[in-house]
mmCIF file of C-alpha atoms in Angstrom:
data_model
loop_
_atom_site.group_PDB
_atom_site.id
_atom_site.type_symbol
_atom_site.label_atom_id
_atom_site.label_comp_id
_atom_site.label_asym_id
_atom_site.label_seq_id
_atom_site.Cartn_x
_atom_site.Cartn_y
_atom_site.Cartn_z
ATOM 1 C CA UNK T 184 107.254 181.995 72.078
ATOM 2 C CA UNK T 185 104.080 184.028 72.070
ATOM 3 C CA UNK T 186 102.171 184.242 75.358
ATOM 4 C CA UNK T 187 99.296 186.022 77.050
ATOM 5 C CA UNK T 188 98.988 186.090 80.851
ATOM 6 C CA UNK T 189 95.701 185.890 82.774
ATOM 7 C CA UNK T 190 94.871 186.817 86.377
ATOM 8 C CA UNK T 191 95.947 183.385 87.771
ATOM 9 C CA UNK T 192 99.430 183.538 86.212
ATOM 10 C CA UNK T 193 98.416 180.976 83.634
ATOM 11 C CA UNK T 194 99.708 181.788 80.187
ATOM 12 C CA UNK T 195 98.194 181.030 76.842
ATOM 13 C CA UNK T 196 101.303 180.006 74.939
ATOM 14 C CA UNK T 197 102.199 179.144 71.391
ATOM 15 C CA UNK T 198 105.679 177.972 70.558
ATOM 16 C CA UNK T 199 107.807 175.594 68.541
ATOM 17 C CA UNK T 200 110.289 173.226 70.137
ATOM 18 C CA UNK T 201 112.708 170.676 68.787
ATOM 19 C CA UNK T 202 110.089 167.928 69.204
ATOM 20 C CA UNK T 203 107.072 169.783 67.816
ATOM 21 C CA UNK T 204 104.607 172.616 68.416
ATOM 22 C CA UNK T 205 102.508 173.440 71.473
ATOM 23 C CA UNK T 206 99.471 175.682 71.826
ATOM 24 C CA UNK T 207 97.719 175.967 75.161
ATOM 25 C CA UNK T 208 98.008 176.795 78.816
ATOM 26 C CA UNK T 209 101.492 177.217 80.266
ATOM 27 C CA UNK T 210 102.407 177.872 83.893
ATOM 28 C CA UNK T 211 105.673 177.921 85.841
ATOM 29 C CA UNK T 212 107.659 176.925 82.754
ATOM 30 C CA UNK T 213 105.540 173.830 81.976
ATOM 31 C CA UNK T 214 102.461 172.789 80.007
ATOM 32 C CA UNK T 215 99.638 173.071 82.543
ATOM 33 C CA UNK T 216 95.900 173.059 81.844
ATOM 34 C CA UNK T 217 94.458 172.437 78.390
ATOM 35 C CA UNK T 218 96.676 172.294 75.327
ATOM 36 C CA UNK T 219 97.683 170.607 72.106
ATOM 37 C CA UNK T 220 101.148 169.293 71.290
ATOM 38 C CA UNK T 221 101.816 168.302 67.678
ATOM 39 C CA UNK T 222 104.886 166.141 67.097
ATOM 40 C CA UNK T 223 107.085 166.528 64.025
ATOM 41 C CA UNK T 224 105.709 163.278 62.543
ATOM 42 C CA UNK T 225 102.143 164.670 62.638
ATOM 43 C CA UNK T 226 100.964 162.724 65.701
ATOM 44 C CA UNK T 227 99.371 164.902 68.367
ATOM 45 C CA UNK T 228 97.964 164.967 71.883
ATOM 46 C CA UNK T 229 95.120 167.299 72.779
ATOM 47 C CA UNK T 230 93.846 167.453 76.328
ATOM 48 C CA UNK T 231 94.854 168.324 79.849
ATOM 49 C CA UNK T 232 98.399 168.689 81.101
ATOM 50 C CA UNK T 233 99.769 168.769 84.630
ATOM 51 C CA UNK T 234 103.330 169.870 85.376
ATOM 52 C CA UNK T 235 104.426 169.301 81.784
ATOM 53 C CA UNK T 236 102.875 165.830 81.403
ATOM 54 C CA UNK T 237 99.716 164.468 79.801
ATOM 55 C CA UNK T 238 97.451 164.112 82.824
ATOM 56 C CA UNK T 239 93.643 164.003 82.950
ATOM 57 C CA UNK T 240 91.376 163.582 79.916
ATOM 58 C CA UNK T 241 92.904 163.679 76.481
ATOM 59 C CA UNK T 242 93.137 162.269 72.986
ATOM 60 C CA UNK T 243 96.297 161.054 71.290
ATOM 61 C CA UNK T 244 96.233 160.644 67.501
ATOM 62 C CA UNK T 245 99.121 158.715 65.951
ATOM 63 C CA UNK T 246 100.143 159.442 62.387
ATOM 64 C CA UNK T 247 99.360 155.902 61.140
ATOM 65 C CA UNK T 248 95.726 156.292 62.223
ATOM 66 C CA UNK T 249 95.598 154.849 65.740
ATOM 67 C CA UNK T 250 93.867 156.873 68.454
ATOM 68 C CA UNK T 251 93.503 156.720 72.231
ATOM 69 C CA UNK T 252 90.716 158.677 73.925
ATOM 70 C CA UNK T 253 90.574 158.634 77.689
ATOM 71 C CA UNK T 254 92.366 159.247 80.938
ATOM 72 C CA UNK T 255 96.088 159.914 81.337
ATOM 73 C CA UNK T 256 98.429 160.031 84.316
ATOM 74 C CA UNK T 257 102.014 161.278 84.049
ATOM 75 C CA UNK T 258 102.237 160.670 80.278
ATOM 76 C CA UNK T 259 100.685 157.180 80.502
ATOM 77 C CA UNK T 260 97.254 155.832 79.584
ATOM 78 C CA UNK T 261 95.760 155.280 83.000
ATOM 79 C CA UNK T 262 92.061 154.989 83.866
ATOM 80 C CA UNK T 263 89.110 154.564 81.501
ATOM 81 C CA UNK T 264 89.923 154.779 77.839
ATOM 82 C CA UNK T 265 89.432 153.474 74.321
ATOM 83 C CA UNK T 266 92.262 152.618 71.939
ATOM 84 C CA UNK T 267 91.551 151.990 68.260
ATOM 85 C CA UNK T 268 94.450 150.919 66.082
ATOM 86 C CA UNK T 269 94.907 151.607 62.372
ATOM 87 C CA UNK T 270 93.168 148.287 61.542
ATOM 88 C CA UNK T 271 90.087 149.267 63.621
ATOM 89 C CA UNK T 272 90.817 146.825 66.462
ATOM 90 C CA UNK T 273 89.374 148.312 69.652
ATOM 91 C CA UNK T 274 90.420 147.995 73.294
ATOM 92 C CA UNK T 275 87.835 149.648 75.532
ATOM 93 C CA UNK T 276 88.135 149.575 79.301
ATOM 94 C CA UNK T 277 90.619 150.251 82.069
ATOM 95 C CA UNK T 278 94.265 151.079 81.519
ATOM 96 C CA UNK T 279 96.975 150.863 84.163
ATOM 97 C CA UNK T 280 100.347 152.506 83.636
ATOM 98 C CA UNK T 281 100.067 152.372 79.818
ATOM 99 C CA UNK T 282 98.845 148.743 79.687
ATOM 100 C CA UNK T 283 95.334 147.535 78.929
ATOM 101 C CA UNK T 284 93.817 145.795 81.964
ATOM 102 C CA UNK T 285 91.772 142.964 80.500
ATOM 103 C CA UNK T 286 90.448 141.999 83.924
ATOM 104 C CA UNK T 287 88.743 145.390 84.187
ATOM 105 C CA UNK T 288 89.606 145.650 87.880
#
C-alpha cells in the first residue's frame, strides 16, 4: 500500500486487495472520504465512502454497461438516484435500501 498523510490524519491511499484496487482517502483502516474502487471484473464505484462503505454521492459502473448515479447509504442505493441498465431502460427517482421506490415518497 502506498499512502500519504495529511494534517487531519486522512491518508491518500493506493492499494490492491483480493477483490480489486482502491485509490482515495483512507482513515482509521477504512475507506473514508472520496475514492474509487475497481473490482476485478472491471466494474467500479467512484464517490464518497464512510467507514469503509459507499455512503453519500457516487457512481457505480457495472461491466455490462449499467450505471447508477446518485445517493448511497451503507453500500445501498438510498436517496435520489438514476439507474440506467445495459438496454438503456431508466429508473429515475427515490431509492430505499437498494430498491427503487416507484411511489416517490
